[in-house]
mmCIF file of C-alpha atoms and ligand atoms in Angstrom:
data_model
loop_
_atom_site.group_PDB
_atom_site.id
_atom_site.type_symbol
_atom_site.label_atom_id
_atom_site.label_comp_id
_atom_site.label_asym_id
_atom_site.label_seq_id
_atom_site.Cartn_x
_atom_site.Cartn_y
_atom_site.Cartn_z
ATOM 1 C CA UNK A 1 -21.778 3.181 -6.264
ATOM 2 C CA UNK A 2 -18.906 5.461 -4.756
ATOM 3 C CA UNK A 3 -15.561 5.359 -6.449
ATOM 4 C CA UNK A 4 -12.583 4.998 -3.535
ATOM 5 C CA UNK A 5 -11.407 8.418 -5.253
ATOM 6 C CA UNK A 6 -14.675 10.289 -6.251
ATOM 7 C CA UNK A 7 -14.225 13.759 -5.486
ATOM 8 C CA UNK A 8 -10.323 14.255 -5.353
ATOM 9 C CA UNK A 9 -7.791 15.982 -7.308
ATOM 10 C CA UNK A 10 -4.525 14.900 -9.077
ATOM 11 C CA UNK A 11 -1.447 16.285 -10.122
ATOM 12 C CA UNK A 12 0.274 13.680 -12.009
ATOM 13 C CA UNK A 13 3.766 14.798 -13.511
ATOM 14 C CA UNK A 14 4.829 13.285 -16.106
ATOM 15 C CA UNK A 15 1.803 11.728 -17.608
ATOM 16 C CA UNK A 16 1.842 11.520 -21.012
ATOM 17 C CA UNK A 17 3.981 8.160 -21.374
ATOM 18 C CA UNK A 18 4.722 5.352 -19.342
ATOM 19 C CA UNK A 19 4.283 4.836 -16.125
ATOM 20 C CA UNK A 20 2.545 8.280 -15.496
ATOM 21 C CA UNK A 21 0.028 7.667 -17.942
ATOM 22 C CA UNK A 22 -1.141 4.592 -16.387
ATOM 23 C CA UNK A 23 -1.346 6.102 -13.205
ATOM 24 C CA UNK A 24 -3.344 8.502 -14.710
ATOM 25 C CA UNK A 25 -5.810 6.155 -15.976
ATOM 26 C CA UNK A 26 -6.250 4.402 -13.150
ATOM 27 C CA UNK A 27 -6.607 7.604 -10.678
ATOM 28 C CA UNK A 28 -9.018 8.972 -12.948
ATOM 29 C CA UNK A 29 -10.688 5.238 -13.159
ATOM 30 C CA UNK A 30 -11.143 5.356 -9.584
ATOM 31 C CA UNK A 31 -13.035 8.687 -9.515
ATOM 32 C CA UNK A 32 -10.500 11.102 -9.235
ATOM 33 C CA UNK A 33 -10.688 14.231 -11.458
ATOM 34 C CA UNK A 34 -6.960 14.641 -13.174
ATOM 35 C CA UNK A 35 -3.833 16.619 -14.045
ATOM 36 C CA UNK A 36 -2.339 15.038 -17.070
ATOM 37 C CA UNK A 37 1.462 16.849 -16.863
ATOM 38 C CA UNK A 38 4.238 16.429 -19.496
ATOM 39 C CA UNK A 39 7.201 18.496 -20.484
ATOM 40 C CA UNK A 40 7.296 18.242 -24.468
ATOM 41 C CA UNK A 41 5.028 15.627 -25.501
ATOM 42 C CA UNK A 42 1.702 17.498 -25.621
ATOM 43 C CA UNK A 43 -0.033 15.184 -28.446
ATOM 44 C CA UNK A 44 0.606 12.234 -26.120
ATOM 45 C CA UNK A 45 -0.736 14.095 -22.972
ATOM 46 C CA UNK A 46 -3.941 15.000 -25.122
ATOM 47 C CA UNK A 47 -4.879 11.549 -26.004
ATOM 48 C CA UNK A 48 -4.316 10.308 -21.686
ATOM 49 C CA UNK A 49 -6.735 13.412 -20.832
ATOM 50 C CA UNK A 50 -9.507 12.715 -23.811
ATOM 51 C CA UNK A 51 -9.036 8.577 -22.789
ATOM 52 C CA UNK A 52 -10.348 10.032 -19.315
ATOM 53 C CA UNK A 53 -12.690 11.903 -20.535
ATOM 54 C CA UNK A 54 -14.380 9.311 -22.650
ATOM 55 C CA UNK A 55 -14.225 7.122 -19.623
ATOM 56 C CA UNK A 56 -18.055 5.963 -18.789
ATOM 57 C CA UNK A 57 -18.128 7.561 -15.481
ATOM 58 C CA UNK A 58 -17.236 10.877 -16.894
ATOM 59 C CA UNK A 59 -20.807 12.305 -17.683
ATOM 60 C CA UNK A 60 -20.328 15.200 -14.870
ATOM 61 C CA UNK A 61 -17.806 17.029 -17.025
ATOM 62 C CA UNK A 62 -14.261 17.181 -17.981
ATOM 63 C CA UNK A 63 -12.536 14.828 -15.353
ATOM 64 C CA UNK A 64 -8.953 15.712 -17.136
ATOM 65 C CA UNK A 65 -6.978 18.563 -18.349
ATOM 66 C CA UNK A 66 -3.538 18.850 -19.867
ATOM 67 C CA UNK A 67 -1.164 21.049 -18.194
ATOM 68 C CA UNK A 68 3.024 21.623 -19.919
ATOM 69 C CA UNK A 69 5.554 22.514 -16.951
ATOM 70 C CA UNK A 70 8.928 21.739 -16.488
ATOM 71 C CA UNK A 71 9.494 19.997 -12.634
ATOM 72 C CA UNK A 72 12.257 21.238 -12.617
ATOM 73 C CA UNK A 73 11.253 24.938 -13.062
ATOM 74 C CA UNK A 74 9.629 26.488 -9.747
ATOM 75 C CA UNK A 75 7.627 29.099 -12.007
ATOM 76 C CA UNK A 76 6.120 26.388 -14.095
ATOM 77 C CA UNK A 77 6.106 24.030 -11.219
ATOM 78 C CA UNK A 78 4.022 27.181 -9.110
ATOM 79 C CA UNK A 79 1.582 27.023 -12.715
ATOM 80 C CA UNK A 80 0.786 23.795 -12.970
ATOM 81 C CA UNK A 81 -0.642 23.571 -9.225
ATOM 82 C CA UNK A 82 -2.400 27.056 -10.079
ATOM 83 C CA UNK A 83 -4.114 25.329 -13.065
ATOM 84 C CA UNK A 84 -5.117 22.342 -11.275
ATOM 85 C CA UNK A 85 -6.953 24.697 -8.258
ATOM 86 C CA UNK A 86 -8.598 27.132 -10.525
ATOM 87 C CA UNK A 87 -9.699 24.071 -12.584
ATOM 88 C CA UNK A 88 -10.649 21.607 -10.113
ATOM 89 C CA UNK A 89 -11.148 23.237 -6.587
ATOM 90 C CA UNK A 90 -8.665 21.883 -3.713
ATOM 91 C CA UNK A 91 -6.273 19.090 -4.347
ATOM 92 C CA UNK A 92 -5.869 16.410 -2.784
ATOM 93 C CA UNK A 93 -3.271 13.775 -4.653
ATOM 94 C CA UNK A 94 -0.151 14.587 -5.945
ATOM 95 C CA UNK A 95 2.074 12.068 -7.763
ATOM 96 C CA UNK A 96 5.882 12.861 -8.542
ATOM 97 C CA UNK A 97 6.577 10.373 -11.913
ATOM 98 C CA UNK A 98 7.861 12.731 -13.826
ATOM 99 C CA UNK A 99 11.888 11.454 -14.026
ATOM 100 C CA UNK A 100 14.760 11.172 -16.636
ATOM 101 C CA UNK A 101 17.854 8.195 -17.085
ATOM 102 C CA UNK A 102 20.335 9.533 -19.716
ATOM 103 C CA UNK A 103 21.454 6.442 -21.449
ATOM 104 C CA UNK A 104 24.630 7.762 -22.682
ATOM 105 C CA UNK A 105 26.176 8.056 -19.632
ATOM 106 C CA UNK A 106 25.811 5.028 -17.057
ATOM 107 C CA UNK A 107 28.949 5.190 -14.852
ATOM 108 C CA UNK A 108 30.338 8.067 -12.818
ATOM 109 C CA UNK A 109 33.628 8.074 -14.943
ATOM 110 C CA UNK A 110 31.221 8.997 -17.905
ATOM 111 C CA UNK A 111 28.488 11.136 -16.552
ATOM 112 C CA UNK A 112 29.298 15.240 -17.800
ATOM 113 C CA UNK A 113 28.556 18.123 -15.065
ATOM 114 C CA UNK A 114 25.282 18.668 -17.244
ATOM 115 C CA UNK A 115 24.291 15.306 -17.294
ATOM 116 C CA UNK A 116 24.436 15.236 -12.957
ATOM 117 C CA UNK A 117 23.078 18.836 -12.702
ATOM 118 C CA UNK A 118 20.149 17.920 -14.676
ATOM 119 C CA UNK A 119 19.155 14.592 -13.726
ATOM 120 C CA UNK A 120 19.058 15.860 -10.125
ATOM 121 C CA UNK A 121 16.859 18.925 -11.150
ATOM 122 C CA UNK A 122 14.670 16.840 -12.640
ATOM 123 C CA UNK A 123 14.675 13.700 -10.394
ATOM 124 C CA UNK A 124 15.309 15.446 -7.526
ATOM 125 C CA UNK A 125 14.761 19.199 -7.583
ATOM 126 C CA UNK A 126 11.510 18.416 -9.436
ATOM 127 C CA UNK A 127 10.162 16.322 -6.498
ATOM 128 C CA UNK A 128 11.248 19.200 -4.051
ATOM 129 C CA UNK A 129 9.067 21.636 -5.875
ATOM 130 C CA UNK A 130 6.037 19.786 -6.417
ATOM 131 C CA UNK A 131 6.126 18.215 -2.562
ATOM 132 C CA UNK A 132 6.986 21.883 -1.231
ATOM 133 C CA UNK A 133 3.974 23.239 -3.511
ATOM 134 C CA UNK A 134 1.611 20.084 -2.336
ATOM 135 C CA UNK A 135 2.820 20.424 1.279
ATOM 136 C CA UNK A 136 1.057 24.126 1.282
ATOM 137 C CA UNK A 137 -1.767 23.776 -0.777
ATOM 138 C CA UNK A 138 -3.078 20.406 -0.036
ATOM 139 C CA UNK A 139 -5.905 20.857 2.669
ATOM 140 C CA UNK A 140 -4.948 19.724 6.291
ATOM 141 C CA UNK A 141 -6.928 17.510 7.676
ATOM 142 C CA UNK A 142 -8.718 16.358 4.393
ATOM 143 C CA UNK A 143 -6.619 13.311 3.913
ATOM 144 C CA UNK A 144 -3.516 14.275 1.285
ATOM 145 C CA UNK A 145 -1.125 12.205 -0.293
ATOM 146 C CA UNK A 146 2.263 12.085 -2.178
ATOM 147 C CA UNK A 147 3.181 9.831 -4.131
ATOM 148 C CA UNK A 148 7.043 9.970 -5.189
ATOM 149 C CA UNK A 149 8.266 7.428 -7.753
ATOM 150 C CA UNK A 150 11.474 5.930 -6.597
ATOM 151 C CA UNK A 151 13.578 3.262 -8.252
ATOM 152 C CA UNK A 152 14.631 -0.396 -7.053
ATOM 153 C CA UNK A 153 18.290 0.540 -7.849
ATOM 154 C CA UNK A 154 18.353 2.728 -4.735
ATOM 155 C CA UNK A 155 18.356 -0.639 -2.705
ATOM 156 C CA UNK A 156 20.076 -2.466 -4.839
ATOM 157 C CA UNK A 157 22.300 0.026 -7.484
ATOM 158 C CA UNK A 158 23.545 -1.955 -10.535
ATOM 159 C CA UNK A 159 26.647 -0.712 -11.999
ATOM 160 C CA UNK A 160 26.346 1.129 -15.812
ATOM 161 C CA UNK A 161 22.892 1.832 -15.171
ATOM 162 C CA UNK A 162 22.857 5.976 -14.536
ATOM 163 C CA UNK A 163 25.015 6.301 -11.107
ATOM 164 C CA UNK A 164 23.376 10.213 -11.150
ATOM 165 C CA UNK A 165 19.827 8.876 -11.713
ATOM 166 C CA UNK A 166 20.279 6.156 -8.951
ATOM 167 C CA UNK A 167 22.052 9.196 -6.711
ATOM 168 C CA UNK A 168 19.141 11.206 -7.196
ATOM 169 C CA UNK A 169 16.218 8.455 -6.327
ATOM 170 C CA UNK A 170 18.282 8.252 -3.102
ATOM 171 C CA UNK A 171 17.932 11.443 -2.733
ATOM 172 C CA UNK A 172 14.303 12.064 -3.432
ATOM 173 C CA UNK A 173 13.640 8.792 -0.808
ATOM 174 C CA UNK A 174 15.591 10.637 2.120
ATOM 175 C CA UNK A 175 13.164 13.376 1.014
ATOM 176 C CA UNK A 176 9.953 11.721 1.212
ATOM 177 C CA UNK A 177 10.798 10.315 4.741
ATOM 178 C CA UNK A 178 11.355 13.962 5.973
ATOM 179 C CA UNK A 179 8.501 14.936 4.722
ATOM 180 C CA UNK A 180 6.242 12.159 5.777
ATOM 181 C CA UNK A 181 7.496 13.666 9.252
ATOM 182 C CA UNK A 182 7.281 17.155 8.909
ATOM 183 C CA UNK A 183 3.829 16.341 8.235
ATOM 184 C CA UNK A 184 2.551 14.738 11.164
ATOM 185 C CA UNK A 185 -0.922 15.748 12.019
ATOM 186 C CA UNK A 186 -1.649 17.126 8.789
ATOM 187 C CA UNK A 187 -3.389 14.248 7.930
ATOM 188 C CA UNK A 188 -1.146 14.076 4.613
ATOM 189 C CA UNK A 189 1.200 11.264 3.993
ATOM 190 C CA UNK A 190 4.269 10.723 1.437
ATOM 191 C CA UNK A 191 5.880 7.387 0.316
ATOM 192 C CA UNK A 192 7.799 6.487 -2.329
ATOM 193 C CA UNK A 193 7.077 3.622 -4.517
ATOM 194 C CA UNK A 194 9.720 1.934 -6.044
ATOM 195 C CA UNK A 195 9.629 -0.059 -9.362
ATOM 196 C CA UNK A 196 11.943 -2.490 -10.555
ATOM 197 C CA UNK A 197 12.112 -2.672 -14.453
ATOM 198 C CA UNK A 198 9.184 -1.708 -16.130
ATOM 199 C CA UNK A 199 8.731 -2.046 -19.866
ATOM 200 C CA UNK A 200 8.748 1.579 -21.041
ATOM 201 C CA UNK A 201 10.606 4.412 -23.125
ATOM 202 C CA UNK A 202 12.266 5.219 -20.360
ATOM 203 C CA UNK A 203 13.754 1.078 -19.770
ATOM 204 C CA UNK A 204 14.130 0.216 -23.426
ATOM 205 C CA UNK A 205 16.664 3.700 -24.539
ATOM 206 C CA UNK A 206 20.122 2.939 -25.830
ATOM 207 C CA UNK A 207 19.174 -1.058 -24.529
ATOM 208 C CA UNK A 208 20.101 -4.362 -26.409
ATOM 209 C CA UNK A 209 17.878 -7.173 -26.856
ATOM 210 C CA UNK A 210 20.005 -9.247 -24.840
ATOM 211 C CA UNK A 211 20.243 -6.688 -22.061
ATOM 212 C CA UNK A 212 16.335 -6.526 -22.243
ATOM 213 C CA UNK A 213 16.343 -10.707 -21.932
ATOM 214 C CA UNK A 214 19.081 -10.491 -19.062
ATOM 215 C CA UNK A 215 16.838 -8.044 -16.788
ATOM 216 C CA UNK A 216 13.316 -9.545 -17.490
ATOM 217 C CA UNK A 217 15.161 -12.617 -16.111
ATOM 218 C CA UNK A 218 16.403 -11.517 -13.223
ATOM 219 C CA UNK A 219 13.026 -10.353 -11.762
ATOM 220 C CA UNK A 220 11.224 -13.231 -10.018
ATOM 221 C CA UNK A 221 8.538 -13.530 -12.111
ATOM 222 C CA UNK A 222 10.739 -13.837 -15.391
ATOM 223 C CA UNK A 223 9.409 -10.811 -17.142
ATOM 224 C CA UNK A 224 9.778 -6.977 -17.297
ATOM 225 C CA UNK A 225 6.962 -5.189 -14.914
ATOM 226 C CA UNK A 226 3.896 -3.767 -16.925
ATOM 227 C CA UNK A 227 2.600 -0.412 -16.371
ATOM 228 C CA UNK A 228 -0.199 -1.986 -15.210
ATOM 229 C CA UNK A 229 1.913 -3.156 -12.200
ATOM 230 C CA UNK A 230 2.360 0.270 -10.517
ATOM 231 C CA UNK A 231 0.013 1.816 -11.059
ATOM 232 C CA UNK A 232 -3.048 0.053 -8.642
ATOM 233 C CA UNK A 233 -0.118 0.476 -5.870
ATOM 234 C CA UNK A 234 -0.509 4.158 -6.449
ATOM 235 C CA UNK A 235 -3.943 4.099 -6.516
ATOM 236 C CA UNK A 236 -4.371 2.115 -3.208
ATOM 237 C CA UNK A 237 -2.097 4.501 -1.399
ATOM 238 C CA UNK A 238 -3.887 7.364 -2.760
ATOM 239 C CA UNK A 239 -7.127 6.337 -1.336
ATOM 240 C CA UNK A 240 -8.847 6.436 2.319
ATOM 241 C CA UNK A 241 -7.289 2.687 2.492
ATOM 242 C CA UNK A 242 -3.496 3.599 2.602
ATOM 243 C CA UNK A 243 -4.027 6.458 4.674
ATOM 244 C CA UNK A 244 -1.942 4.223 7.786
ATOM 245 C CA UNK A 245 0.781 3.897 5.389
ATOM 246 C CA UNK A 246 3.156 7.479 5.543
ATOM 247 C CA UNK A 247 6.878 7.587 5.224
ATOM 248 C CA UNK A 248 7.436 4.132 3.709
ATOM 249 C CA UNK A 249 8.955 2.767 0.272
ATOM 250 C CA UNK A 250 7.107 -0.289 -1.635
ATOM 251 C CA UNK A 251 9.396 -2.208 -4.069
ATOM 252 C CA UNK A 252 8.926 -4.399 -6.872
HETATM 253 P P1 LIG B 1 9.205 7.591 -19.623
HETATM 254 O O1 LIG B 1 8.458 6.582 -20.381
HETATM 255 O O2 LIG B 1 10.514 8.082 -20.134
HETATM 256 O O3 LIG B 1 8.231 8.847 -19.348
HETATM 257 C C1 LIG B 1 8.739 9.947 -18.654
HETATM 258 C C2 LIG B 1 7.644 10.954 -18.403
HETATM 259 O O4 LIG B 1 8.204 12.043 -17.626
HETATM 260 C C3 LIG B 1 7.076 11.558 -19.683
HETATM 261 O O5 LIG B 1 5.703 11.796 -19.487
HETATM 262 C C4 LIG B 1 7.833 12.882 -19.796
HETATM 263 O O6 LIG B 1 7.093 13.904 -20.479
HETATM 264 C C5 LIG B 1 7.955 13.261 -18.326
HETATM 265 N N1 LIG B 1 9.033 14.203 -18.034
HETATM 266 C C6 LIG B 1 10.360 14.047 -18.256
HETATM 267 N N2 LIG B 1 11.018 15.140 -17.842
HETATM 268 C C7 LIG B 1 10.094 15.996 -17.357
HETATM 269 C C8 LIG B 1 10.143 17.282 -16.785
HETATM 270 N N3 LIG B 1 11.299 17.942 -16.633
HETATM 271 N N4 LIG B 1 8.985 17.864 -16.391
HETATM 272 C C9 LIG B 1 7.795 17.231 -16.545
HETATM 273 N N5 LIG B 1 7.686 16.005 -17.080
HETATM 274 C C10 LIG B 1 8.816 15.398 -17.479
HETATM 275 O O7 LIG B 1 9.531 7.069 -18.143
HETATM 276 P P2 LIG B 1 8.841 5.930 -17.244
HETATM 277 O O8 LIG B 1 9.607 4.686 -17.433
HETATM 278 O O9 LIG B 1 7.369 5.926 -17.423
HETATM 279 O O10 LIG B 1 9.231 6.482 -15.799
HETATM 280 C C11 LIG B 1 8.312 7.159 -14.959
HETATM 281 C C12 LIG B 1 8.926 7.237 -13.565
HETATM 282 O O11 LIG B 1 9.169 5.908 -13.090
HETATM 283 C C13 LIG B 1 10.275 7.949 -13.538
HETATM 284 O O12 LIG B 1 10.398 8.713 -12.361
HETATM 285 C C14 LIG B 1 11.268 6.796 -13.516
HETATM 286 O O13 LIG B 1 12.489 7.168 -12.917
HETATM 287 C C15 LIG B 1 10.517 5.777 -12.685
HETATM 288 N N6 LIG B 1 10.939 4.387 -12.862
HETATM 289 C C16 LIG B 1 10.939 3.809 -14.112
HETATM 290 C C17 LIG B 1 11.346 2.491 -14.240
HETATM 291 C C18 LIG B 1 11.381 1.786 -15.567
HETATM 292 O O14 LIG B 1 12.014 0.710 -15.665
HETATM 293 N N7 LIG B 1 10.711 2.292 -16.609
HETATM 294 C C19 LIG B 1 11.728 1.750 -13.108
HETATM 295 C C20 LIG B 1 11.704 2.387 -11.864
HETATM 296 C C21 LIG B 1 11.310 3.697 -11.758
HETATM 297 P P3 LIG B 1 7.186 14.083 -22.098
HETATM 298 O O15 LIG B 1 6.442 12.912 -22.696
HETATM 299 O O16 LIG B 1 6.511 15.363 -22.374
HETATM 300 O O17 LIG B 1 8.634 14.055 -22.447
#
């Protein structure tokens, strides 16, 4: 039986935890062959690509590959999409996960020039370069998509909780819907998808337990979001069945 993804090719940034490891997974689950990225944690990033390449459908060869690059960093950024070619032949998929919330510094009263600067470079810059480097190398006409991970603070912004990283998902959103149009008849869309909490590194840093209690309660299902909750959203609007969804934002 053919996978909904057989025969395409991933970038996913920021793969080796979280979210971006699940989505990952389930990309590669589908059929797609991947590009596990990370910035530091190359152990972690090992262990998602030799997962996928242990998978069961995996007897045609390696399906994943490892591949260190700063988003932020248009040389590395420029490397990571050369790997993925020279590797895998023409991309198709490219999901921007890769993202950073510094803790320390939740209000705008608290947040340090270096602490803006670099939570847009990575949030926002990041998603610039890879969607700039997607927009020209992903074929025309063969059915592209990005993915950009948003946030569900940019609809509804909670005070103390990173005013630069809620700034910069704004940001990247305006982005995606600009692109979405700029690409009109290419046959590639972009959309955001927007999580609300989900339990990860990322959700947990600097966090009390009661603070952990407080959000899982306010969702409407009374619990934090799994990974597991993302990432088949991805995966659906990766495939030939979200291709009449382009410049939109799904929440959760
Ligand atoms: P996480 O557990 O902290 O993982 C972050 C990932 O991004 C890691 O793989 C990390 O790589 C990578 N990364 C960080 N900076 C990078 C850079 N400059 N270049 C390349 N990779 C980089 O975060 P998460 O919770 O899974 O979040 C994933 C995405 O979902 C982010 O965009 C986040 O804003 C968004 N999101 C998260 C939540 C939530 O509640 N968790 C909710 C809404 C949206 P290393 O392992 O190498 O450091």
């Amino acid at each position: 039986m053919t996978m909904p993804l057989e025969g395409r090719v991933a970038i996913v940034t920021g793969a080796s935890r979280g979210i971006g490891r699940e989505i990952a997974l389930h990309l590669a689950e589908k059929g797609a062959k991947v590009v596990v990225n990370y910035s530091s944690n190359q152990g972690t990033a090992e262990k998602v690509a030799s997962t996928i390449n242990n998978l069961a459908s995996s007897g045609d060869g390696v399906r994943a590959i490892v591949c260190k690059a700063d988003v932020a960093e248009p040389s590395q950024v420029a490397q990571l999409f050369d790997m993925a070619e020279h590797t895998f032949g023409p991309l198709h998929i490219v999901v921007n996960n890769a993202g950073i919330l510094d803790s320390k510094n939740p209000t705008i009263a608290q947040t340090s020039d270096e602490d803006w600067d670099r939570t847009f470079q990575v949030n926002c810059k990041g998603v610039f370069l890879c969607s700039r480097e997607a927009a020209k190398r992903i074929v025309h006409g063969g059915g592209g998509r990005i993915i950009n991970i948003s946030s569900s603070l940019v609809a509804k912004p909670v005070p103390g909780i990173g005013a630069a990283y809620t700034a910069s998902k704004a940001a990247m959103e305006m982005m995606t819907r600009i692109l979405a149009q700029e690409l009109r008849g290419t046959q590639i869309t972009a959309n955001c998808v927007a999580p609300g909490a989900v339990a990860t590194d990322m959700f947990f840093a600097g966090r009390s337990k009661a603070s952990v209690e407080a959000v899982a309660k306010s969702n409407p299902f009374e619990r934090l979001g799994k990974v597991e909750d993302v990432a088949p959203v991805v995966a659906f609007l990766a495939s030939d069945q979200g291709e009449w969804v382009n410049g939109h934002r799904s929440s959760g």
